[in-house]
PDB file of C-alpha atoms in Angstrom:
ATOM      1  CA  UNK V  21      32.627  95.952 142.392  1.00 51.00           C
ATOM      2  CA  UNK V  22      31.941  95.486 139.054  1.00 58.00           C
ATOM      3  CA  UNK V  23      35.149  93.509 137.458  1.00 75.00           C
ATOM      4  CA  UNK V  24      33.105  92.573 133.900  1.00 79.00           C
ATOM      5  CA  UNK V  25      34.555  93.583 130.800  1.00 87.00           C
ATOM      6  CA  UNK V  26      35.544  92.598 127.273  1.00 91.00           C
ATOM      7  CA  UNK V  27      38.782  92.578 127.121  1.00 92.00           C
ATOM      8  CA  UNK V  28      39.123  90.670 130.685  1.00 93.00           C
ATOM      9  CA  UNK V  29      36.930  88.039 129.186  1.00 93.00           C
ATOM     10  CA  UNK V  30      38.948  88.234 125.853  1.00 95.00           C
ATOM     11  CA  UNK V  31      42.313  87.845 127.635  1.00 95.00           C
ATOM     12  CA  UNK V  32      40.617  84.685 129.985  1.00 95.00           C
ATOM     13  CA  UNK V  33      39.352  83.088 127.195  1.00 94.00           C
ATOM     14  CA  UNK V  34      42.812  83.043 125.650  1.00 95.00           C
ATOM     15  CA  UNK V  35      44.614  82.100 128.667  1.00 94.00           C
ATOM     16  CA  UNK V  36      42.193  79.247 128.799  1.00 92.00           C
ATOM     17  CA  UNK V  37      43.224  77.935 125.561  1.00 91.00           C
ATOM     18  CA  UNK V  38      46.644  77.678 126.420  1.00 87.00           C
ATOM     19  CA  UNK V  39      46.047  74.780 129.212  1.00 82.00           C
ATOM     20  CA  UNK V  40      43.560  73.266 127.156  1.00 78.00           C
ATOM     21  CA  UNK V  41      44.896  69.429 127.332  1.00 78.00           C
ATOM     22  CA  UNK V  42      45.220  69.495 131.143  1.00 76.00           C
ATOM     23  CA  UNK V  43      44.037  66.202 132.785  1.00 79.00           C
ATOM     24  CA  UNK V  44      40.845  65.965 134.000  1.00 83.00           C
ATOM     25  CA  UNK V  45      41.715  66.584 137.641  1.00 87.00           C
ATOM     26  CA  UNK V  46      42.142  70.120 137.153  1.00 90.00           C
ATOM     27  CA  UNK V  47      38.936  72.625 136.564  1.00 91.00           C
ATOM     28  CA  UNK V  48      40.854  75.717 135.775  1.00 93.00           C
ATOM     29  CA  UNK V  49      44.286  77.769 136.649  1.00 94.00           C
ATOM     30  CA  UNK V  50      44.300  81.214 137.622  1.00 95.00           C
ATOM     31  CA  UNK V  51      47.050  84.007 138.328  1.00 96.00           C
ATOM     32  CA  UNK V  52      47.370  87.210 140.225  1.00 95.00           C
ATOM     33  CA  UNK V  53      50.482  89.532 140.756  1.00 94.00           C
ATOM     34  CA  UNK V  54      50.021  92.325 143.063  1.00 91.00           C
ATOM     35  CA  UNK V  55      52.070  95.501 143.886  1.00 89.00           C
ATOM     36  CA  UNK V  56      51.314  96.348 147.493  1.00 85.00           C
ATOM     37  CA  UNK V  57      53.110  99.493 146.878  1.00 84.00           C
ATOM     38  CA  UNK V  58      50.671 100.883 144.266  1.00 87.00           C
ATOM     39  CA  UNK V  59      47.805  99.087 145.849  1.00 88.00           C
ATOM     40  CA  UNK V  60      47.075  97.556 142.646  1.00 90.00           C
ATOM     41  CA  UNK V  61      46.593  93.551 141.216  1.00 92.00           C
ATOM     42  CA  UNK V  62      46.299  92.035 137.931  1.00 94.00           C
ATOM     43  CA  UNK V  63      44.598  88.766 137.374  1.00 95.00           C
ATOM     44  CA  UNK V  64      43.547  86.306 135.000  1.00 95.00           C
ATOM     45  CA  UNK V  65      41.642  82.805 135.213  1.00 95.00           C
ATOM     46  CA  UNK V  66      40.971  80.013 132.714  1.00 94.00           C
ATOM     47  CA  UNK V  67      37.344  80.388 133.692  1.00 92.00           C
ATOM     48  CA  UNK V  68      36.010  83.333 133.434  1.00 94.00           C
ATOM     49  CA  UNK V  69      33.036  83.475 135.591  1.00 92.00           C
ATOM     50  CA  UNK V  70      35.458  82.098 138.348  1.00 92.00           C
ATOM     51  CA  UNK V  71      37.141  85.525 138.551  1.00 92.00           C
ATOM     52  CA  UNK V  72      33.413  87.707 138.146  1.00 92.00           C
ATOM     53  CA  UNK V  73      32.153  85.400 141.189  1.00 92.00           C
ATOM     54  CA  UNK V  74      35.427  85.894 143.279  1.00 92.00           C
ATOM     55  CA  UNK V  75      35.075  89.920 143.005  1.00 90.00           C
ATOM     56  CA  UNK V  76      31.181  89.534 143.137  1.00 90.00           C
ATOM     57  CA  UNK V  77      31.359  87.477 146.147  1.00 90.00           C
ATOM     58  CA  UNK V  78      34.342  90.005 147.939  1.00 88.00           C
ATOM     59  CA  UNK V  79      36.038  87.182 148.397  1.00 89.00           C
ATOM     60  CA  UNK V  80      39.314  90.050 147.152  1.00 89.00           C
ATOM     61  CA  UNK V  81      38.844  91.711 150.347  1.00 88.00           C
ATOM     62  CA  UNK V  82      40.557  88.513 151.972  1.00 88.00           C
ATOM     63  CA  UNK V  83      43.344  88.517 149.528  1.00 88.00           C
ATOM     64  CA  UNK V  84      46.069  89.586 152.546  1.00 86.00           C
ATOM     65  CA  UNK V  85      45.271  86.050 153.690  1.00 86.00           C
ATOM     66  CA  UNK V  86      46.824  84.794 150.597  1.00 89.00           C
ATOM     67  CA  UNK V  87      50.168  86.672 149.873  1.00 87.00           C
ATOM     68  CA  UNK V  88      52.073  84.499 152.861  1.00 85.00           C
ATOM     69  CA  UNK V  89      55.116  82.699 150.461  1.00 82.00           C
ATOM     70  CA  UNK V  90      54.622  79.536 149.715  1.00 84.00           C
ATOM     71  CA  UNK V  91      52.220  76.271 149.377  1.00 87.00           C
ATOM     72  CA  UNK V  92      48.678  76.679 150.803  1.00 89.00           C
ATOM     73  CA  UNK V  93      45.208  74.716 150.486  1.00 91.00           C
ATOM     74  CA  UNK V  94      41.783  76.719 150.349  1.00 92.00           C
ATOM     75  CA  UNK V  95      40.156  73.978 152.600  1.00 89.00           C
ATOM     76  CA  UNK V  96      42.615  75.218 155.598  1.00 88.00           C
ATOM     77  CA  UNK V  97      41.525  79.092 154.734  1.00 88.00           C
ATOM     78  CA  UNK V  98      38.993  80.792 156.567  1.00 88.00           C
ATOM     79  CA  UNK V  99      34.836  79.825 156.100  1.00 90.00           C
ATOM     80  CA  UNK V 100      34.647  82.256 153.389  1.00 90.00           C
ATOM     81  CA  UNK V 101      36.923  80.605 151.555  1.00 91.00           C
ATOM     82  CA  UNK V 102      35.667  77.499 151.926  1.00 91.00           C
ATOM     83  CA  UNK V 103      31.844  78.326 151.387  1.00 92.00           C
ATOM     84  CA  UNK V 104      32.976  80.020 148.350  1.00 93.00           C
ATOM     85  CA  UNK V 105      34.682  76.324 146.895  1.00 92.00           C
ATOM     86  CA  UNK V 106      31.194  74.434 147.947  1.00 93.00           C
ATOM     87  CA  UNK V 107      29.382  77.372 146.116  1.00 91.00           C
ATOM     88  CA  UNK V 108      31.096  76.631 143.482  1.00 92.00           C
ATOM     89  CA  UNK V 109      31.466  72.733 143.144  1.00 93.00           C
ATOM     90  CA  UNK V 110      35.168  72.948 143.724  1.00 93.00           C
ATOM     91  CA  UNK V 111      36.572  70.504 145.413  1.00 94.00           C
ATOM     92  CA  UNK V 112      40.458  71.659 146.180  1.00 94.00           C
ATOM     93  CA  UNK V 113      42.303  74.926 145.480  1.00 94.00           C
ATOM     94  CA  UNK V 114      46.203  75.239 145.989  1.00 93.00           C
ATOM     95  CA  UNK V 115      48.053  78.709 146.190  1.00 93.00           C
ATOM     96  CA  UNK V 116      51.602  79.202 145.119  1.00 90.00           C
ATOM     97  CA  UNK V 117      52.657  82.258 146.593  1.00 89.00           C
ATOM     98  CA  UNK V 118      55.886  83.964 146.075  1.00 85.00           C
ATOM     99  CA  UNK V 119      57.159  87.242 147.615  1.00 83.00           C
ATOM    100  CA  UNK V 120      59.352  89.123 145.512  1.00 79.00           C
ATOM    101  CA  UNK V 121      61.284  92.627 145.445  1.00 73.00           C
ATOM    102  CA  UNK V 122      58.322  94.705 144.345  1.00 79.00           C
ATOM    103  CA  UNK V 123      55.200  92.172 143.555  1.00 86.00           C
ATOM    104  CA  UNK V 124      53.924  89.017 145.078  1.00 89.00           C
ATOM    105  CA  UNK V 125      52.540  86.238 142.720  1.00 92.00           C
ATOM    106  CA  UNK V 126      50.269  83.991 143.124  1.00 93.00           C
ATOM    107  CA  UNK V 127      49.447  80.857 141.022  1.00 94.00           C
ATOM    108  CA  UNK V 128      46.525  78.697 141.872  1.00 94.00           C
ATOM    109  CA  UNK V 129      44.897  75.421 140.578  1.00 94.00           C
ATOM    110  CA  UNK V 130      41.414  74.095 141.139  1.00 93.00           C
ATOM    111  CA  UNK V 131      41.282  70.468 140.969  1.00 93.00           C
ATOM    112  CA  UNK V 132      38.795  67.155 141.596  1.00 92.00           C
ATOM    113  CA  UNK V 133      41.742  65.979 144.243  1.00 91.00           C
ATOM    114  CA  UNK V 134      44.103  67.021 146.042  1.00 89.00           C
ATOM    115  CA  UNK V 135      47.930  67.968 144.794  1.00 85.00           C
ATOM    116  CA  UNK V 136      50.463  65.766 146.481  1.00 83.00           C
ATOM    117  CA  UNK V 137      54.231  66.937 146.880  1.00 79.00           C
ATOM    118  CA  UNK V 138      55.233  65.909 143.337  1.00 78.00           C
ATOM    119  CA  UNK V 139      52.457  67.836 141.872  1.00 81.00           C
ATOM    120  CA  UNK V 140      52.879  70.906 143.986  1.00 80.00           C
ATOM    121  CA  UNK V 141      56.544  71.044 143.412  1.00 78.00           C
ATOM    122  CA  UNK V 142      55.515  71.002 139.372  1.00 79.00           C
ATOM    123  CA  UNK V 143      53.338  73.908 140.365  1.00 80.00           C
ATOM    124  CA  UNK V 144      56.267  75.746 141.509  1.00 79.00           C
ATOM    125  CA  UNK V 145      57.938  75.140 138.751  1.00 77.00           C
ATOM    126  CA  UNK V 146      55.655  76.532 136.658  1.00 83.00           C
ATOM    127  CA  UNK V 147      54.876  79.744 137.576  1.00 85.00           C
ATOM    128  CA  UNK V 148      57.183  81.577 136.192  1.00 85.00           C
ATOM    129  CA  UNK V 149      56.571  80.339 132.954  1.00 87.00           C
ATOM    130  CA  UNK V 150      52.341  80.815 133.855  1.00 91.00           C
ATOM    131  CA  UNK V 151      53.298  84.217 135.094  1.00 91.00           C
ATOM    132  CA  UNK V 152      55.272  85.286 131.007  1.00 91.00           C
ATOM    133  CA  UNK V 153      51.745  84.083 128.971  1.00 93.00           C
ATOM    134  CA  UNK V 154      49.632  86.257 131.803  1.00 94.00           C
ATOM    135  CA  UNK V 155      51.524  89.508 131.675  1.00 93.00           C
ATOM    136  CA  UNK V 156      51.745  88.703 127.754  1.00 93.00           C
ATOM    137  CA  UNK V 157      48.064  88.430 127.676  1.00 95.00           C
ATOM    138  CA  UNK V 158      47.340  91.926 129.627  1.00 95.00           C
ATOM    139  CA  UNK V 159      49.565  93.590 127.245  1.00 94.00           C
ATOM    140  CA  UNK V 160      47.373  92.122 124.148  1.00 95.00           C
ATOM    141  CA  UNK V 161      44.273  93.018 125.844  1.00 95.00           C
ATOM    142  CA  UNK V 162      45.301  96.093 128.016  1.00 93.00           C
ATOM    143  CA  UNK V 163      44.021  94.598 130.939  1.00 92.00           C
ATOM    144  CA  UNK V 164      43.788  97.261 133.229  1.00 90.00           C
ATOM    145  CA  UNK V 165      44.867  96.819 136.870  1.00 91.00           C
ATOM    146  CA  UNK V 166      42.405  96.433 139.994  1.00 91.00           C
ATOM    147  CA  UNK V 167      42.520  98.560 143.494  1.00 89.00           C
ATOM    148  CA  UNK V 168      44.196  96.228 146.150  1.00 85.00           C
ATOM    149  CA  UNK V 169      41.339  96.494 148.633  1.00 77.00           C
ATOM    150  CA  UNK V 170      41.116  95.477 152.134  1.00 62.00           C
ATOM    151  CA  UNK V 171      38.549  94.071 154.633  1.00 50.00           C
ATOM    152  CA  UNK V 172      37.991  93.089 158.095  1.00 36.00           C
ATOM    153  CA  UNK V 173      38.287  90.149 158.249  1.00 36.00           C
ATOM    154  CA  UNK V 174      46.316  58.961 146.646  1.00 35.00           C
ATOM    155  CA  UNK V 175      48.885  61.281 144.377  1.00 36.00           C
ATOM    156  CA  UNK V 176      48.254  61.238 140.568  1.00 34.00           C
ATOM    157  CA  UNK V 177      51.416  59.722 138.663  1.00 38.00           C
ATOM    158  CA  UNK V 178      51.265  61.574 135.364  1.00 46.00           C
ATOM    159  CA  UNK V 179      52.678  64.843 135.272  1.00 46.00           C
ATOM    160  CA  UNK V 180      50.684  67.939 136.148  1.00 48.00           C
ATOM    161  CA  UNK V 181      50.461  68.926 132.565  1.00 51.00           C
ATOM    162  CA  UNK V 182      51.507  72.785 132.546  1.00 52.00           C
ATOM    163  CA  UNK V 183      53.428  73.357 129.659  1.00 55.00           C
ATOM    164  CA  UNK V 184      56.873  74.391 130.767  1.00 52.00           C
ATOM    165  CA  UNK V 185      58.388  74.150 126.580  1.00 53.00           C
ATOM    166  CA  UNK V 186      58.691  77.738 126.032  1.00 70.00           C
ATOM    167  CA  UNK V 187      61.570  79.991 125.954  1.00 82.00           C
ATOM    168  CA  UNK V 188      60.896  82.843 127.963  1.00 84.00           C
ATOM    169  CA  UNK V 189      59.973  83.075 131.978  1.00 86.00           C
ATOM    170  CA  UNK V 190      58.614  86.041 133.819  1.00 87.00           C
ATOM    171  CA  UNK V 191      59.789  87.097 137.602  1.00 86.00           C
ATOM    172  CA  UNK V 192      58.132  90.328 139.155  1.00 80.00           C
ATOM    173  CA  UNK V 193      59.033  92.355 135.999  1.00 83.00           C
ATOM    174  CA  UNK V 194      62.277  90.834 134.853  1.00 88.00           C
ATOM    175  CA  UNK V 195      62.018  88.537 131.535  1.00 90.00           C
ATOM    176  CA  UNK V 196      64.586  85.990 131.429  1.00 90.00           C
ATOM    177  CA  UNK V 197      65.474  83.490 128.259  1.00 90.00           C
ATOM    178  CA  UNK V 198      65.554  79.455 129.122  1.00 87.00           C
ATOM    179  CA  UNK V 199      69.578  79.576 128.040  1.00 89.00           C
ATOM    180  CA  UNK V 200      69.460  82.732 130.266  1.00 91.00           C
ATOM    181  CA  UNK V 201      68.160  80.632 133.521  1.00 89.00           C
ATOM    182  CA  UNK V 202      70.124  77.738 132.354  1.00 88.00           C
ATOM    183  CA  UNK V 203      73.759  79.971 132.889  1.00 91.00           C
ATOM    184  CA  UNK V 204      72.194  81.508 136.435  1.00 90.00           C
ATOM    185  CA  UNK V 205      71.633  77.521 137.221  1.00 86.00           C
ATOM    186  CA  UNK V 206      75.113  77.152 136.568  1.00 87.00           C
ATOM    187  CA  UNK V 207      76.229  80.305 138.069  1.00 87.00           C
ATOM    188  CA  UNK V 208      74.448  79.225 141.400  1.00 85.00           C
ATOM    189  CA  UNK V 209      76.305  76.022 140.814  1.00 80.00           C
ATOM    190  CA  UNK V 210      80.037  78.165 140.848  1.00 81.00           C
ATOM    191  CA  UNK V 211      80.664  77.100 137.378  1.00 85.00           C
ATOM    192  CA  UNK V 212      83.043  79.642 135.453  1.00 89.00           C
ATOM    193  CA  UNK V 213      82.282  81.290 132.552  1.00 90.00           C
ATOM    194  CA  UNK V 214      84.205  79.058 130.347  1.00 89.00           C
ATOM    195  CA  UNK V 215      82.947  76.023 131.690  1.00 88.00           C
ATOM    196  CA  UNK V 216      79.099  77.498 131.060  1.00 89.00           C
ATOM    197  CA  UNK V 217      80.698  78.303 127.353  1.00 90.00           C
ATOM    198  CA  UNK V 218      81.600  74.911 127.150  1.00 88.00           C
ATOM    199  CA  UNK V 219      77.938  73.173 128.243  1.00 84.00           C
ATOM    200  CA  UNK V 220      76.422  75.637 125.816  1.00 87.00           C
ATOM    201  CA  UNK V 221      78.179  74.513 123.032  1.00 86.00           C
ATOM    202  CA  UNK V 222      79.340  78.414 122.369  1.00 89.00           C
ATOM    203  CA  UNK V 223      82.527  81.004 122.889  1.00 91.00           C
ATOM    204  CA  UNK V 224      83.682  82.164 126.229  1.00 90.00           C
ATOM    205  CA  UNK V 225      83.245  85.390 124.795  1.00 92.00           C
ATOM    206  CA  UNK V 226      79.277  84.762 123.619  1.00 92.00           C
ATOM    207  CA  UNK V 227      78.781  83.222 127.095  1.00 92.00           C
ATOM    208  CA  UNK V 228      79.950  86.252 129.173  1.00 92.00           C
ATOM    209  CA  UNK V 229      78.169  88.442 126.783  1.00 93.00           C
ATOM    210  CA  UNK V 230      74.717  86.601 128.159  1.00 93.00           C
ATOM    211  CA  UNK V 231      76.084  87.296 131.986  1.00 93.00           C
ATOM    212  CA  UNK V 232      76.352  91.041 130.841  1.00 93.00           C
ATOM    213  CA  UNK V 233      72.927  90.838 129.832  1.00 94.00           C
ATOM    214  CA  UNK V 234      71.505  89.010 133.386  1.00 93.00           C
ATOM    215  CA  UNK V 235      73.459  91.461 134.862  1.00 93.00           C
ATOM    216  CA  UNK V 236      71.723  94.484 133.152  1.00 93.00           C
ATOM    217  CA  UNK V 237      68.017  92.593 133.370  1.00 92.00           C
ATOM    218  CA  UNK V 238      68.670  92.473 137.046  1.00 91.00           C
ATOM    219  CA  UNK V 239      70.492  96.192 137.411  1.00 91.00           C
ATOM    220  CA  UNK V 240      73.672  94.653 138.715  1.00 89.00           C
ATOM    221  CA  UNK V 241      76.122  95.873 135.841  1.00 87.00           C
ATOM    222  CA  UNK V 242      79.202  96.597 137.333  1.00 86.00           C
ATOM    223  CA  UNK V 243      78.575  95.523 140.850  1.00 86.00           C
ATOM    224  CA  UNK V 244      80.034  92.364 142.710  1.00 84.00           C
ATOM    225  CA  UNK V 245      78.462  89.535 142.846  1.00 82.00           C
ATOM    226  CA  UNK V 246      77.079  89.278 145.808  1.00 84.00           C
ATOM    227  CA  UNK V 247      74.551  92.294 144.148  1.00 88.00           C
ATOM    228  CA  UNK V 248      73.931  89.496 141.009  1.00 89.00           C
ATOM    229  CA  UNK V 249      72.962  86.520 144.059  1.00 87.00           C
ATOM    230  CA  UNK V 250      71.139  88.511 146.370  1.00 86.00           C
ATOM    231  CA  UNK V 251      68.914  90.192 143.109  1.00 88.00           C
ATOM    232  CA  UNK V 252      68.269  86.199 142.083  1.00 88.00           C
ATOM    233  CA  UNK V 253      67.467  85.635 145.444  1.00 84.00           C
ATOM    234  CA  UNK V 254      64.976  88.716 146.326  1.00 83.00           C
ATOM    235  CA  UNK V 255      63.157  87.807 142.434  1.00 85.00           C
ATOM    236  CA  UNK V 256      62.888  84.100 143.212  1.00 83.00           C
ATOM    237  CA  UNK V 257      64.833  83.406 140.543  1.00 86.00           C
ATOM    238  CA  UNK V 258      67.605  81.188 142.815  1.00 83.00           C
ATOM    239  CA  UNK V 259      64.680  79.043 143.537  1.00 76.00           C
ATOM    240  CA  UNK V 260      63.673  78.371 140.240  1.00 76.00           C
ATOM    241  CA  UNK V 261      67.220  77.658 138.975  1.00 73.00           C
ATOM    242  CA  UNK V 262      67.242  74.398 141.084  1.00 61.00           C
ATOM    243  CA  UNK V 263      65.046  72.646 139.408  1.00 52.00           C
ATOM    244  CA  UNK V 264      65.198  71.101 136.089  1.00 45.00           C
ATOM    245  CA  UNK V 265      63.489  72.221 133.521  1.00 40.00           C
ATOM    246  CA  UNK V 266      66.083  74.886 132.844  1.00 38.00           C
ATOM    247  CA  UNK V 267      68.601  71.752 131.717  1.00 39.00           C
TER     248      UNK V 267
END
């Protein structure tokens, strides 16, 4: 299949830029959200010819073999996937996988070593805020989606380095603020509306007035909330919450 064009390279190129002062363990970051119900994926790499190689090589007919949830290493995939990182002088490949309502994401970093827990827990952490600049970057370029096909078939000490200073995250297609995911952090934590006013530094009034406005992102207006906690649960937004970059 021919996956070559202009504005995919455009839209790499930029998405390159933005991880630009990553150590020197990592060779490049790439990210993929598919919608098994349209049979349909969008993706985008810091390195360009990484992503014309993957379709060139068919290596997207395994992708079934990635959308499992969770934390998984290309050198315990299947020989394609492993000829395809000696091919290609790569070392180690990690997968973040998450399994929302409608879309499963997938975040995954080639690097010189391999990721230890602290480093793949960072990884988490950052793909929601990975998965806002990608979907930002196929809007700029109208990126157009690709057919979902299917085939027979010591740890580092400094941080990771993916910036996570931004104010806007991205789950499935929901868009949430950082003081948004801060109150749901606090809301998982059974804190009241006041006493989320009062750690914001704001009204009661202002603060339920942001809960209305989770509660309309995640089409649980007027519902219990049980609706609101099983929606942050199905988006992997509950997961997120825990850790702490939303503080």
């Amino acid at each position: 299949m021919d996956v070559t064009c202009a504005n995919m390279e455009a839209a790499c190129h930029e998405f390159r830029t933005l991880f630009k002062s990553l150590p020197t363990n990592v060779l490049h970051i790439s990210f993929t959200t598919i919608e098994p119900s349209s049979q349909s994926l969008k993706t985008i790499s810091s390195q360009y010819h990484w992503h014309v190689s993957y379709w060139e090589e068919n290596l997207n007919l395994r992708v079934a073999s990635r959308m499992k949830s969770g934390i998984s290493d290309w050198q315990k995939k299947d020989r394609p996937h492993q000829s395809f990182l000696l091919h290609h002088n790569v070392p180690y490949k990690t997968d973040v996988t998450q399994v929302l309502r409608n879309k499963v994401d997938i975040l995954s970093i080639a690097t010189k070593q391999p990721l230890g827990n602290y480093h793949q827990q960072q990884l988490l952490r950052a793909k929601s805020a990975v998965s806002f600049h990608a979907n930002k970057l196929w809007r700029k370029h109208s990126v157009s989606a690709l057919p979902l096909q299917s085939g027979n078939h010591c740890e580092p000490t400094q941080p990771l380095g993916i910036p996570l200073d931004q104010e806007h995250f991205q789950f499935a297609d929901i868009i949430l603020t950082r003081k948004e995911l801060s109150t749901i952090k606090m809301l998982l934590s059974l804190k009241s509306p006041k006493e989320i006013a009062w750690c914001h530094q704001c009204s009661e009034s202002a603060e339920r007035k942001r809960i209305d406005i989770i509660k309309r992102k995640l089409g649980c207006q007027g519902k219990p909330k049980s609706h609101l906690f099983n929606a942050l649960t199905q988006y992997g937004i509950a997961q997120t919450c825990w850790d702490s970059y939303t503080t």
